[in-house]
Amino acid sequence: MSDAIVRLNPPTLPNAGEMGYSQISIVEPGRMAFVSGQVAWQPDGEPVPDDLAEQMKLVSKNARSALDAVHAKPEHVVMARIYVTDLTSERLEKLMPAFLETFDGAQPCVTGIGVQALAAPELQVEMELIVRIPD
């Protein structure tokens, strides 16, 4: 079987690969997992940090835990959507290192969405995933 996910950055679109994601992902038929938005809440109930970058680290950790639960790896993520309160280029720069670390160099399709609020007032970032579960 060919690769389960083929990633493309055609020359007719901006080179997203330079920024750490792909413009297009083509997925072979198979089982899919849709991971609910992960936020900086922790299983032990620790408080959510105030810092956006620290929140992104926890969001990334939770997303990786979700991947583990379905026996998938970062390379199996087809699409990541990230929701950020008060989205600005400065805030995006703060969270991008931890966001990109989530994927270990794999470059899923990514959409960033600025929102007014998330599920609780202390939350600043949320990430949901679409995953092609490996055979």
PDB file of C-alpha atoms in Angstrom, residues 38-39 41-44 55-68 98 102 127:
ATOM      1  CA  GLN A  38      -7.727  19.906  23.709  1.00  0.00           C
ATOM      2  CA  VAL A  39      -7.092  22.746  26.146  1.00  0.00           C
ATOM      3  CA  TRP A  41      -6.796  21.440  31.569  1.00  0.00           C
ATOM      4  CA  GLN A  42      -4.848  18.703  33.316  1.00  0.00           C
ATOM      5  CA  PRO A  43      -6.091  15.342  34.637  1.00  0.00           C
ATOM      6  CA  ASP A  44      -4.837  16.192  38.148  1.00  0.00           C
ATOM      7  CA  GLN A  55      -0.879  26.706  27.864  1.00  0.00           C
ATOM      8  CA  MET A  56       0.174  25.562  24.384  1.00  0.00           C
ATOM      9  CA  LYS A  57       2.650  23.112  25.931  1.00  0.00           C
ATOM     10  CA  LEU A  58      -0.173  21.542  27.944  1.00  0.00           C
ATOM     11  CA  VAL A  59      -2.486  21.516  24.932  1.00  0.00           C
ATOM     12  CA  SER A  60       0.262  19.763  22.975  1.00  0.00           C
ATOM     13  CA  LYS A  61       0.752  17.234  25.781  1.00  0.00           C
ATOM     14  CA  ASN A  62      -2.993  16.518  25.864  1.00  0.00           C
ATOM     15  CA  ALA A  63      -3.100  16.148  22.073  1.00  0.00           C
ATOM     16  CA  ARG A  64      -0.198  13.678  22.224  1.00  0.00           C
ATOM     17  CA  SER A  65      -2.049  11.737  24.938  1.00  0.00           C
ATOM     18  CA  ALA A  66      -5.076  11.545  22.640  1.00  0.00           C
ATOM     19  CA  LEU A  67      -2.860  10.225  19.831  1.00  0.00           C
ATOM     20  CA  ASP A  68      -1.441   7.592  22.184  1.00  0.00           C
ATOM     21  CA  ALA A  98       5.146  24.253  21.211  1.00  0.00           C
ATOM     22  CA  THR A 102       3.369  18.411  18.765  1.00  0.00           C
ATOM     23  CA  MET A 127      -6.481  22.370  19.356  1.00  0.00           C
TER      24      MET A 127
END
